[in-house]
PDB file of C-alpha atoms in Angstrom:
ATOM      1  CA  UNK Q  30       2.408  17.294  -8.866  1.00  0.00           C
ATOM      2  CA  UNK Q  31       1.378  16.414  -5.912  1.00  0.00           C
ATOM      3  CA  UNK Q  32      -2.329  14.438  -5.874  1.00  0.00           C
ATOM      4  CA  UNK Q  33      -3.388  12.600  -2.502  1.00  0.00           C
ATOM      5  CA  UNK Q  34      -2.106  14.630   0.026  1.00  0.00           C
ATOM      6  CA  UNK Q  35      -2.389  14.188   3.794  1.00  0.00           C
ATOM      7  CA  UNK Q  36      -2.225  16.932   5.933  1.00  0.00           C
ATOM      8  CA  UNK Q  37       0.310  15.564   8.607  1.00  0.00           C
ATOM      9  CA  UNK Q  38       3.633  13.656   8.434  1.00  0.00           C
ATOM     10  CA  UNK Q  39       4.208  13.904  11.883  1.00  0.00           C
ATOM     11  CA  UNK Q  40       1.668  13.834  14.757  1.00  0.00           C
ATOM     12  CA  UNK Q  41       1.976  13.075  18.731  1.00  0.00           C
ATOM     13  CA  UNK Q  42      -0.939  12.599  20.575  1.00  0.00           C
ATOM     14  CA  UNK Q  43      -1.825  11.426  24.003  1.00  0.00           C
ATOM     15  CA  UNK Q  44      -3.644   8.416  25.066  1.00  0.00           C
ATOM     16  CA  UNK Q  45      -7.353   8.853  25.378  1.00  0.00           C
ATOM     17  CA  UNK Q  46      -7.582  12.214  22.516  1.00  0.00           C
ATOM     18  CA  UNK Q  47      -9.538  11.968  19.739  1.00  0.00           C
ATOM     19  CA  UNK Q  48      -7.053  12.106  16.293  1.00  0.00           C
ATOM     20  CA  UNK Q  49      -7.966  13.259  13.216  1.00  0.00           C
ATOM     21  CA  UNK Q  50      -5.903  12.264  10.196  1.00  0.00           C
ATOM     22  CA  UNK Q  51      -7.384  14.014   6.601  1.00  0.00           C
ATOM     23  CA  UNK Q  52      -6.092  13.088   3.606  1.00  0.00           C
ATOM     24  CA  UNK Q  53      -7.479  15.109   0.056  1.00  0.00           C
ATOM     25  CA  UNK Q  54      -6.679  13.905  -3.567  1.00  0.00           C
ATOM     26  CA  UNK Q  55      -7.589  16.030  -6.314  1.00  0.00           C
ATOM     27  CA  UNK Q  56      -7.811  12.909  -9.059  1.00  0.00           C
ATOM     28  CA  UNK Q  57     -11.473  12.967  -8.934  1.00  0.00           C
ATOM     29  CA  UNK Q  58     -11.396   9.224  -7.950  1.00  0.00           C
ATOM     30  CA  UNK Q  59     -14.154   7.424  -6.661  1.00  0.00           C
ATOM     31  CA  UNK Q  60     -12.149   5.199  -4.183  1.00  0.00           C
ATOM     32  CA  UNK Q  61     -10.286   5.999  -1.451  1.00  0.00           C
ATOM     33  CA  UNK Q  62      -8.667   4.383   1.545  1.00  0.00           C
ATOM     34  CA  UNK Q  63      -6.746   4.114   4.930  1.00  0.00           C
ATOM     35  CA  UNK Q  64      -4.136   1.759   5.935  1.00  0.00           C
ATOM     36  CA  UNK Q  65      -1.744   1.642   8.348  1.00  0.00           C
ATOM     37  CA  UNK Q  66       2.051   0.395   7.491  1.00  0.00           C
ATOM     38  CA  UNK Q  67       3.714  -1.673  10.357  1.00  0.00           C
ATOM     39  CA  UNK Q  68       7.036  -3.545   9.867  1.00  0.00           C
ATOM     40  CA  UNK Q  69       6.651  -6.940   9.246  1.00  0.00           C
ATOM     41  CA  UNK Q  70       2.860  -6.661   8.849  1.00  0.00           C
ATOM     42  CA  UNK Q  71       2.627  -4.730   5.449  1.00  0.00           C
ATOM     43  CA  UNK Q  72      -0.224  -2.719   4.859  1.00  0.00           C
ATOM     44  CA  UNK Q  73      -3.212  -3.714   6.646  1.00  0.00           C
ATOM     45  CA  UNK Q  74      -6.868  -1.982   5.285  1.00  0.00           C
ATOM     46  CA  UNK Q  75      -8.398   0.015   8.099  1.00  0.00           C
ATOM     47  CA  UNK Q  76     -11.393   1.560   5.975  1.00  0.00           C
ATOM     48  CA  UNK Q  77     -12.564   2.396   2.310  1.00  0.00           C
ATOM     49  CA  UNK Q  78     -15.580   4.152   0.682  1.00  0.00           C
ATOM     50  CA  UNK Q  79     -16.369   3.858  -2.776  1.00  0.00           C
ATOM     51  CA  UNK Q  80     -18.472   6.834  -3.077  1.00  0.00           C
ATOM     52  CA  UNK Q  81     -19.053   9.832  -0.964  1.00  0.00           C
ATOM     53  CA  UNK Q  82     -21.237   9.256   2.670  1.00  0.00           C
ATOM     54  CA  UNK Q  83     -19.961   5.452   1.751  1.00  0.00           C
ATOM     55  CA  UNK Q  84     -17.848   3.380   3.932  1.00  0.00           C
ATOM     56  CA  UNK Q  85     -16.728  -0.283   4.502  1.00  0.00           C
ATOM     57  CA  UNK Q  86     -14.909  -1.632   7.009  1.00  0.00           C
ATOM     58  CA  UNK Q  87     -11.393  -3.450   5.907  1.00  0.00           C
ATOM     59  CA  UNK Q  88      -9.582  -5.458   7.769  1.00  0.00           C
ATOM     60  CA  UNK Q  89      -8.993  -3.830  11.139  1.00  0.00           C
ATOM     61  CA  UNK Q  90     -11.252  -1.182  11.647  1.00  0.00           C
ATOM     62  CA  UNK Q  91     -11.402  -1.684  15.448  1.00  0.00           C
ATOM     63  CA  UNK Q  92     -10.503   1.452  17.549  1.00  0.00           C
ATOM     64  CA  UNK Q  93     -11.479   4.183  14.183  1.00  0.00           C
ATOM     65  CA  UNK Q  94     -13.578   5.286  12.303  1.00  0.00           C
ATOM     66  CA  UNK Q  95     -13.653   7.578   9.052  1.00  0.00           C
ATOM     67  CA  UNK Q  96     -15.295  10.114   7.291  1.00  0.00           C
ATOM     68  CA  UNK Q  97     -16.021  11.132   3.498  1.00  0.00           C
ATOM     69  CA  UNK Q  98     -18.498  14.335   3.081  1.00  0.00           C
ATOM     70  CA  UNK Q  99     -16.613  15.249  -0.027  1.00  0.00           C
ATOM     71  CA  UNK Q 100     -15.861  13.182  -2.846  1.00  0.00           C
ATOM     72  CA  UNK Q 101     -12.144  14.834  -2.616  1.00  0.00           C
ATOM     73  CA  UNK Q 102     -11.411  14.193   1.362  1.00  0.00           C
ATOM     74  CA  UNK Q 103     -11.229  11.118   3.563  1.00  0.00           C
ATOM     75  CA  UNK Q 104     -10.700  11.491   7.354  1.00  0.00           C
ATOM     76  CA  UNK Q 105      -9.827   8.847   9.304  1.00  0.00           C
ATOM     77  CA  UNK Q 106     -10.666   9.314  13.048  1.00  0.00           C
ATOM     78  CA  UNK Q 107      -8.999   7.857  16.385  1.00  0.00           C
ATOM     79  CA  UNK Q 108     -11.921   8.161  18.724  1.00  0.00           C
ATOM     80  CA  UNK Q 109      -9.802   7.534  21.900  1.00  0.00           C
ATOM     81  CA  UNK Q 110      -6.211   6.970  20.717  1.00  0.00           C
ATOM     82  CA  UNK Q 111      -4.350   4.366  22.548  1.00  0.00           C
ATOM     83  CA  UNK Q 112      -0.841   3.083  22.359  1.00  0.00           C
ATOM     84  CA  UNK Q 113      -1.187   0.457  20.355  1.00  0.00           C
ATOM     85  CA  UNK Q 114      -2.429   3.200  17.236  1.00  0.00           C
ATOM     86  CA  UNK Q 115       1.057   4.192  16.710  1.00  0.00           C
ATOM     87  CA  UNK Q 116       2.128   3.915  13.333  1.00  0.00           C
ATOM     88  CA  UNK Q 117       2.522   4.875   9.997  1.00  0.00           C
ATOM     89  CA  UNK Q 118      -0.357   6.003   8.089  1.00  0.00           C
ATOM     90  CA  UNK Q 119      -1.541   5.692   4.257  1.00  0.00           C
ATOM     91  CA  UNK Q 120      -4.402   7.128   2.209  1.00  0.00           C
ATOM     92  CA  UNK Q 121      -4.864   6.278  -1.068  1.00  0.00           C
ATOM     93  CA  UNK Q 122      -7.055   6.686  -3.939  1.00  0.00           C
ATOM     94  CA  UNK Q 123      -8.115   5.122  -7.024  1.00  0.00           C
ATOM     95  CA  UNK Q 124     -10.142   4.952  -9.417  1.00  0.00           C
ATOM     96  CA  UNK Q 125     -13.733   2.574  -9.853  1.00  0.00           C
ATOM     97  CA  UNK Q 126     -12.668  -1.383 -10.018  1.00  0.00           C
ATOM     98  CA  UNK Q 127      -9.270  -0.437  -8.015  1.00  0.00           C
ATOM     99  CA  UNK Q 128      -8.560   1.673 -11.511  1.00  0.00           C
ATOM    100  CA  UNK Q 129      -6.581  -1.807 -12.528  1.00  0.00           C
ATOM    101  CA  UNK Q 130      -4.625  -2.185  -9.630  1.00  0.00           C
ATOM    102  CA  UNK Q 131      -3.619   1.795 -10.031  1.00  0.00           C
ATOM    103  CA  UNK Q 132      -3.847   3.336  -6.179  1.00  0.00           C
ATOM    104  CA  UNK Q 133      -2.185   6.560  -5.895  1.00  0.00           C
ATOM    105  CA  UNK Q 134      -0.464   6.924  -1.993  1.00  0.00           C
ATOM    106  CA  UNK Q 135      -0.004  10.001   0.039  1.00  0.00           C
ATOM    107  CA  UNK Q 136       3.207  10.814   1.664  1.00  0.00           C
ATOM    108  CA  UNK Q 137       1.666   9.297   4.797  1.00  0.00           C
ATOM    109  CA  UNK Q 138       1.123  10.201   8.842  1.00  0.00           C
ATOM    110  CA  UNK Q 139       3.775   8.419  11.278  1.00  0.00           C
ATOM    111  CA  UNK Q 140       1.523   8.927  14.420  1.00  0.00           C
ATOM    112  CA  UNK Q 141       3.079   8.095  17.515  1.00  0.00           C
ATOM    113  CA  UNK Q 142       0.797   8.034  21.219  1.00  0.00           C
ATOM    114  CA  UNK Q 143       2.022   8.571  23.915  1.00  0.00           C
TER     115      UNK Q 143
ATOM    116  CA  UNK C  18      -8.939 -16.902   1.186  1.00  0.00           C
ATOM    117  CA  UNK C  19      -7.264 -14.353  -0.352  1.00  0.00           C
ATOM    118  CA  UNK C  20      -3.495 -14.111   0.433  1.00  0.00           C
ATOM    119  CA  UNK C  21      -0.438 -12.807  -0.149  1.00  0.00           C
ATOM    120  CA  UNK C  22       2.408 -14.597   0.993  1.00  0.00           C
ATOM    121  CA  UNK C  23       6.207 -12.891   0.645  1.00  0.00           C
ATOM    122  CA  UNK C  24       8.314 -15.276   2.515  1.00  0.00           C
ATOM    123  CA  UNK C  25      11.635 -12.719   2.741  1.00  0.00           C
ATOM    124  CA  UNK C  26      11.611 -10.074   4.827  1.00  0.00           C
ATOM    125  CA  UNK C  27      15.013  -8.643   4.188  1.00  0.00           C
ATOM    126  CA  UNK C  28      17.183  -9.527   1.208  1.00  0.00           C
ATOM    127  CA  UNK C  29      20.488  -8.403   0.647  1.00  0.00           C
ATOM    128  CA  UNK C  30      22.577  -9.133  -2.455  1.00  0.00           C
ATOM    129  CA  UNK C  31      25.705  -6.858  -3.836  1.00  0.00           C
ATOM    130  CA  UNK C  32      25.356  -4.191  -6.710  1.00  0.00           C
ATOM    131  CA  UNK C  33      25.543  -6.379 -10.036  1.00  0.00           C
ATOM    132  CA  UNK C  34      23.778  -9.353  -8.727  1.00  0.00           C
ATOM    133  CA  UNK C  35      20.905 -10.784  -9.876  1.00  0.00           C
ATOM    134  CA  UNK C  36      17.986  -9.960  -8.080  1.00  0.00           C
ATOM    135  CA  UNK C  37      14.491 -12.319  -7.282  1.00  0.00           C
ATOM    136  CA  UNK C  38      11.409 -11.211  -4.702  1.00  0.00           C
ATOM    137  CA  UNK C  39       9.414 -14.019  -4.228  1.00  0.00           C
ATOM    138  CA  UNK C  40       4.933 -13.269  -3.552  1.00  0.00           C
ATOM    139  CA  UNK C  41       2.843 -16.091  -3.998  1.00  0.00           C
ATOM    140  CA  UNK C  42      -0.720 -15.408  -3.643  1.00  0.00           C
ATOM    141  CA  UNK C  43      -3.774 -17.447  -2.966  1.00  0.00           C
ATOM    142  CA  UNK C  44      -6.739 -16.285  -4.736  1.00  0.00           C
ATOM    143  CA  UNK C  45      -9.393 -18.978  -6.568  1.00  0.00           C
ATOM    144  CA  UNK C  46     -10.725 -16.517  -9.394  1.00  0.00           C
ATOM    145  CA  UNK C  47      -8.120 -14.889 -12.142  1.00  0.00           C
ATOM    146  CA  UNK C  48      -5.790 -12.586 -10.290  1.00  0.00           C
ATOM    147  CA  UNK C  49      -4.392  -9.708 -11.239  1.00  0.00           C
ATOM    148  CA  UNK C  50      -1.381  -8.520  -9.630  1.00  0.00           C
ATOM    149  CA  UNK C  51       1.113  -5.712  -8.977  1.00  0.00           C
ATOM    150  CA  UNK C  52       4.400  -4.933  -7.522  1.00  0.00           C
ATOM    151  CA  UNK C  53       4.638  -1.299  -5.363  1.00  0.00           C
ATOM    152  CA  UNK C  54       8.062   0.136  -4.348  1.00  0.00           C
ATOM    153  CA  UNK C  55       8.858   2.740  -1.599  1.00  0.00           C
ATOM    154  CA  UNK C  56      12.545   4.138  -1.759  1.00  0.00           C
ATOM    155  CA  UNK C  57      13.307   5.538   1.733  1.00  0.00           C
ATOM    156  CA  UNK C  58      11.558   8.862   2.397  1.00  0.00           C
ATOM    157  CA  UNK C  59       9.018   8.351  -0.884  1.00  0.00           C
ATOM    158  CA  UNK C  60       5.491   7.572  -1.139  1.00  0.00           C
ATOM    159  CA  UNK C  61       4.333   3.862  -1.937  1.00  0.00           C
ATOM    160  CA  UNK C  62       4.439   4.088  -6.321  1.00  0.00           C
ATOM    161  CA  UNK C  63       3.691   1.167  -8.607  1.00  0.00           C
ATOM    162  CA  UNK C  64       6.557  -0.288  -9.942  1.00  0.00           C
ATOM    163  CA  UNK C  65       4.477  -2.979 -12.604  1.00  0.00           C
ATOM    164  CA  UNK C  66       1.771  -4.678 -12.968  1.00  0.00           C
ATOM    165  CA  UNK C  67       1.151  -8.064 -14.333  1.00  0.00           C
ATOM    166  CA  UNK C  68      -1.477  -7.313 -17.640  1.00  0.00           C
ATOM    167  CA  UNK C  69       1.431  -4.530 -18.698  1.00  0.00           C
ATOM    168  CA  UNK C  70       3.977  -7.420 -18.838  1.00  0.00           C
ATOM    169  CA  UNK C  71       6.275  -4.699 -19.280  1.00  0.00           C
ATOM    170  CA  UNK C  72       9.660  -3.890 -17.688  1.00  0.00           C
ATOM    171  CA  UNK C  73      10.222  -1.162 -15.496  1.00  0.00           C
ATOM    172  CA  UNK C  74      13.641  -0.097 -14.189  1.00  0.00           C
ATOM    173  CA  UNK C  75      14.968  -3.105 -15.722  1.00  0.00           C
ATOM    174  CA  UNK C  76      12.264  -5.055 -13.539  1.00  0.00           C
ATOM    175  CA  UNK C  77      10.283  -7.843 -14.398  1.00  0.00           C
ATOM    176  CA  UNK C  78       7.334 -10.210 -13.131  1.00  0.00           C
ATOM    177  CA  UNK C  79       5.691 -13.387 -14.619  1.00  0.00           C
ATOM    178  CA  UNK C  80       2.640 -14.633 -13.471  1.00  0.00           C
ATOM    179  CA  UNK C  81       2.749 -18.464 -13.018  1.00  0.00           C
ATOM    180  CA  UNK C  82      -0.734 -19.232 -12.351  1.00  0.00           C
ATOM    181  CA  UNK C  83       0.315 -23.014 -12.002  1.00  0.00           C
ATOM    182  CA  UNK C  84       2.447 -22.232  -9.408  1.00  0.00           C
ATOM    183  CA  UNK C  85       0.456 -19.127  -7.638  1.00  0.00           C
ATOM    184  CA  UNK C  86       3.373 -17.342  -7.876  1.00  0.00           C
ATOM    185  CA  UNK C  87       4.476 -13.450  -9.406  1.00  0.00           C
ATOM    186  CA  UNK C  88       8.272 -13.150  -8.321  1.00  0.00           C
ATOM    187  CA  UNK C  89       9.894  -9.684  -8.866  1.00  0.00           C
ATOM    188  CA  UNK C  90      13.281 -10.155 -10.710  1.00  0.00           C
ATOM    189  CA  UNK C  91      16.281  -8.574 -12.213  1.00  0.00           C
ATOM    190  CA  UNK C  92      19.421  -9.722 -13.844  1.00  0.00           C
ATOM    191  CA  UNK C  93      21.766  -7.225 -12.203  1.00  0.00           C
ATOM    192  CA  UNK C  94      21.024  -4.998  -8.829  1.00  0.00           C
ATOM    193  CA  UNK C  95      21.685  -1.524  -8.592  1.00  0.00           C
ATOM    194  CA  UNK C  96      21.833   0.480  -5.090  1.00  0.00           C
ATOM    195  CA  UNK C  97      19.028   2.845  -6.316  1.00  0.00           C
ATOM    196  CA  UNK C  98      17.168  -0.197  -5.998  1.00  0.00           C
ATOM    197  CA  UNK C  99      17.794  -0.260  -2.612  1.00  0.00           C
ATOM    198  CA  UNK C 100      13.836  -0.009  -1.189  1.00  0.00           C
ATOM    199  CA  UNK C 101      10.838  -1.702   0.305  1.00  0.00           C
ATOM    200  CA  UNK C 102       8.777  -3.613  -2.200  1.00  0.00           C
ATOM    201  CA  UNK C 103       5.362  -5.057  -1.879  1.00  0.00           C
ATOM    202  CA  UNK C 104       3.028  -7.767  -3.883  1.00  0.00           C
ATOM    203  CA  UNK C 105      -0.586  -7.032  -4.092  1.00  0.00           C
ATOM    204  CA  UNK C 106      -3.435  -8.689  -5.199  1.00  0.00           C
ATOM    205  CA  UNK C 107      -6.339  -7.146  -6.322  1.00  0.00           C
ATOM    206  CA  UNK C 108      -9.576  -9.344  -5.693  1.00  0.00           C
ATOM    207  CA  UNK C 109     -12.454  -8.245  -7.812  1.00  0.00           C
ATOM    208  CA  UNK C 110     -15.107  -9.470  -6.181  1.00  0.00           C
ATOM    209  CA  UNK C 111     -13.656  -7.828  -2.607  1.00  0.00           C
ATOM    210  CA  UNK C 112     -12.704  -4.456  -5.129  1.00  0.00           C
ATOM    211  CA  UNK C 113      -9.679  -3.946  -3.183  1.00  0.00           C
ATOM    212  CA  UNK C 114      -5.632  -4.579  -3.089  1.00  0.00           C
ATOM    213  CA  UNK C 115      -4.481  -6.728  -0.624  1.00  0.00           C
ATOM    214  CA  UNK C 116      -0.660  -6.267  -0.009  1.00  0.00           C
ATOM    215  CA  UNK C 117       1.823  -8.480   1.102  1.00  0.00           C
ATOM    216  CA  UNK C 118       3.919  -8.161   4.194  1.00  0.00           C
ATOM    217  CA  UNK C 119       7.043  -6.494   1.635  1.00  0.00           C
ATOM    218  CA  UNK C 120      10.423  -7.509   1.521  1.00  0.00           C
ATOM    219  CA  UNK C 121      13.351  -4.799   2.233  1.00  0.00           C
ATOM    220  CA  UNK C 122      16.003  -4.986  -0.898  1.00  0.00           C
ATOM    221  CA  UNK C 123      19.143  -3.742   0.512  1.00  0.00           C
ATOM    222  CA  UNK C 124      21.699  -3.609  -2.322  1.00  0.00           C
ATOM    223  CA  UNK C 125      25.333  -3.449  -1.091  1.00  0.00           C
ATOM    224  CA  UNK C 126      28.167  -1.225  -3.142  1.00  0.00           C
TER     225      UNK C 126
END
């Protein structure tokens, strides 16, 4: 039953590597995106792409970048991973128009750099 | 700017009592908002949304456009509903949900 899946729920890196979370959903959405989940801060948008080979920057994008070569996967990528990039992370998917609001969630990725 | 605003970070109340999670939002076209729950160890799920005006594990929400506000309520807890719960507000012209900082629900036996 499971349909956005990401591929880690735990991962320790060290400062400086280059991380790569992937998430797949197998909803045939259009949408997906990455967020990462701090306490006290919510959910805060990192990136989203709307189509395949399409991206947009949300609200902190600083520090990563992403990926989306199929419409199914979306990889969100730590070029040098620093402290500061610990946390928990979401994808999610949805359909065109946010699919009304409808965003399916993976399990999520608590990354923690050390 | 678009905003959501969910002023309670933690609120406890004991099993049987009536339950209210406040989210304003700030938004100057017509909203449309939800309400997403994650129980501990569970993915983020969405609990309602405000066209369905339905009720969903006894939960309801009523958008008050006069008052910006979509408060989460139910008459009487239950410590299943023990969980972190989050406003969104999806902006059409942005074509993404922007969430609210959540507010824990811990529901006391």
């Amino acid at each position: 039953d499971v349909k956005v899946t990401q591929s880690s729920r735990y991962l320790v890196k060290r400062t400086g590597e280059k991380v790569f979370l992937e998430c797949v959903q197998d909803m045939d959405h259009e949408n997906m995106f990455w967020y990462r989940q701090d306490p006290g801060l919510g959910l805060r948008l990192i990136y989203f792409s709307y189509d395949v080979k399409m991206k947009e920057k949300g609200d902190i994008p600083e520090g990563y970048s992403v990926s989306r070569e199929k419409k199914e996967r979306f990889s969100l990528i730590l070029e040098s991973a620093s402290t500061n990039q610990t946390s928990m992370y979401l994808c999610a998917s949805s359909l065109p128009r946010g699919g009304g609001g409808g965003y399916t969630f993976g399990s999520g990725t608590r990354l923690t750099v050390v | 700017a678009q905003r959501v605003t969910q002023p309670e970070k933690l609120l406890s109340v004991f099993k049987g009592a009536p339950v209210e999670l406040k989210c304003n939002y700030s938004y100057s076209g017509s909203p449309e908002l939800f309400w997403y729950v994650q129980y501990s160890r569970q993915r983020l799920q969405l609990l309602l949304r405000h066209i369905s005006r339905e009720s969903i594990k006894g939960f309801t929400a009523d958008l008050n456009k006069g008052e910006t506000s979509f408060h989460l309520k139910k008459p009487f807890a239950q410590e299943e509903d023990s969980a972190m719960y989050y406003c969104a507000l999806y902006g059409g012209a942005t074509n993404k949900l922007i969430f609210g900082t959540g507010t824990l629900l811990a529901v006391q036996p």
